[in-house]
C-alpha positions as a printed Julia matrix, in Angstrom:
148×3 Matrix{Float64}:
   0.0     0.0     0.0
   0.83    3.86   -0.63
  -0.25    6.25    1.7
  -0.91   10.08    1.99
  -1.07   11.76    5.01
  -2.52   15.09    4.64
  -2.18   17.18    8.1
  -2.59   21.03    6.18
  -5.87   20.5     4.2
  -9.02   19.65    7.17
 -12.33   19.2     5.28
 -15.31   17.5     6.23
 -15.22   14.03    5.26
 -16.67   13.47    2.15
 -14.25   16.23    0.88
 -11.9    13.81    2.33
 -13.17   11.05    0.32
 -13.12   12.8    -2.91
 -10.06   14.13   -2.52
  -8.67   10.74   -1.95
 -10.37    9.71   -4.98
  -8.97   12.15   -7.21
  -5.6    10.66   -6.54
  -6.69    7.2    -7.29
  -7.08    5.78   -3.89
  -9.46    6.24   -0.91
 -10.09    7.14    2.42
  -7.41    4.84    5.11
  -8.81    1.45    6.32
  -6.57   -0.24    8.79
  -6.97   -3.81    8.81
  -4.78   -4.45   11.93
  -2.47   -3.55   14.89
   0.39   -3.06   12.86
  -1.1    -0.87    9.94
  -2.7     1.34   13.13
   0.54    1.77   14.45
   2.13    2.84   11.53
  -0.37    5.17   11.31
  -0.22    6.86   14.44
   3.48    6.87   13.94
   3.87    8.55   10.98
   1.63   11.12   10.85
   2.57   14.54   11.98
   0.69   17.0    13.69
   0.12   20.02   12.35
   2.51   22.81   14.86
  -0.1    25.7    12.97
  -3.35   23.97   13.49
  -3.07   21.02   16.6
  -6.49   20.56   17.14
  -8.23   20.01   13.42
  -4.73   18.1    12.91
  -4.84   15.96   15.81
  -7.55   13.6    14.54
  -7.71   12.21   10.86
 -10.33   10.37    9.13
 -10.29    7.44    8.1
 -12.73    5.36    5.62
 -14.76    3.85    8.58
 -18.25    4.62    8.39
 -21.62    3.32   10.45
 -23.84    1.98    7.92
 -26.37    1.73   10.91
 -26.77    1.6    14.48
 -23.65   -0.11   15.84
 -22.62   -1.62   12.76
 -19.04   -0.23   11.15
 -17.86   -0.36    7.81
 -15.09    0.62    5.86
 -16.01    2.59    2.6
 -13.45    1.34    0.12
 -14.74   -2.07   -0.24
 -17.84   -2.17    2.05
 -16.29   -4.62    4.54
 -17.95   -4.98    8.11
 -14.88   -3.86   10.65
 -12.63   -6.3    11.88
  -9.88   -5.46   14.28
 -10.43   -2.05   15.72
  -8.73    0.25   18.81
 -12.04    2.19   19.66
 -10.92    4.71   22.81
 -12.48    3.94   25.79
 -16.16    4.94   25.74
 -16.36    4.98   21.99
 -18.07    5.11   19.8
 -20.7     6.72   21.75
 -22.69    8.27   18.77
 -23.23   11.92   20.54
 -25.05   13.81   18.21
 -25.12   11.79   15.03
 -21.39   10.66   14.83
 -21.01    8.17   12.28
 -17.66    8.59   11.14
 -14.42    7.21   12.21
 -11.03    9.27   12.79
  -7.83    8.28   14.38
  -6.53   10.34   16.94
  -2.95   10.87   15.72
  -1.32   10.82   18.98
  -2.23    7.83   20.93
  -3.87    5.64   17.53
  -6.96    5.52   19.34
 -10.4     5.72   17.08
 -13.47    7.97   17.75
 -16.67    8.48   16.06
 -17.22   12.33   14.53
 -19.88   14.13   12.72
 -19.29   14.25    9.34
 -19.47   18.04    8.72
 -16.07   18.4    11.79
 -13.14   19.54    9.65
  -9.99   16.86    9.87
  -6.85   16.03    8.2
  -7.11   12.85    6.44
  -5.16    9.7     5.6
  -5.27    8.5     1.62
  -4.11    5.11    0.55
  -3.73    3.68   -2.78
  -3.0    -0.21   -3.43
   0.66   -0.31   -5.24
   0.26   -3.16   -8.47
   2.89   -5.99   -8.43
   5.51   -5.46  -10.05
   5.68   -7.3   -13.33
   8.89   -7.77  -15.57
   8.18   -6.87  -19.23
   7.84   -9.63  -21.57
  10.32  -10.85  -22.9
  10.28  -11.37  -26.85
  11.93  -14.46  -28.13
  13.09  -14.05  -31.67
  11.37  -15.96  -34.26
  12.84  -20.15  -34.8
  15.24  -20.4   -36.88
  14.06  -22.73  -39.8
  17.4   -24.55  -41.49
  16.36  -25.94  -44.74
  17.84  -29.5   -45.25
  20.65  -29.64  -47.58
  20.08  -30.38  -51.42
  20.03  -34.03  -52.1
  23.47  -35.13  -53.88
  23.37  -37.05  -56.9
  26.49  -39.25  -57.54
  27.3   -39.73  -61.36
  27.88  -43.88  -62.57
């Protein structure tokens, strides 16, 4: 995977997920402990802005009352590091962010301005093909003829 962490541009979060889409990927979804952590540890709080900085969205949505999905392939959630006492839907959150600091997850309205976190799944890498030249066709020798 490719990612792009975005910690100077905080837009609601559809603006998020377009944005993502217009560089061919989508909103983050973190599959795991690892990917979270990774996460957490690389992106960087904006010095300017700490607060809309401090939590990014992610692609994790509630497609209805206590049921979580992630938006790039519709996937019910897995793993998850909810923050103690979340989600707690106050006022129609239905979004997920990660709280850059501690990698903890909490449910937002989708209108709260946020950095976000992009990612974009990398192709294999294929070797070109390789062009064999054309077989070689010998043609058999001319018969001999032997004089009496």
């Amino acid at each position: 995977m490719c990612y792009w962490f975005n910690n100077n541009d905080f837009v609601p979060q559809y603006k998020a997920g377009q944005k993502c889409g217009n560089r061919g990927g989508h909103l983050v979804t973190i599959n795991d402990a690892d990917e979270n952590k990774f996460i957490a540890d690389n992106y960087e709080i904006n010095p300017n802005n700490t607060v809309e900085s401090e939590y990014v969205w992610t692609g994790l949505y509630e497609e209805r009352e206590g049921k979580w999905k992630w938006e790039e392939d519709r996937s019910e959630l897995g793993w998850a590091n909810w923050a103690t006492g979340q989600p707690d839907d106050d006022r129609g959150e239905d979004y997920g962010v990660i709280q850059a600091k501690t990698g903890e997850w909490f449910d937002m309205r989708s209108n709260d301005n946020f950095g976000y976190i992009c990612e974009k799944a990398i192709p294999p890498k294929t070797d070109p093909p390789t062009t064999n030249p054309p077989p070689t066709t010998v043609a058999p020798p001319p018969p001999t003829t032997v004089a009496p």
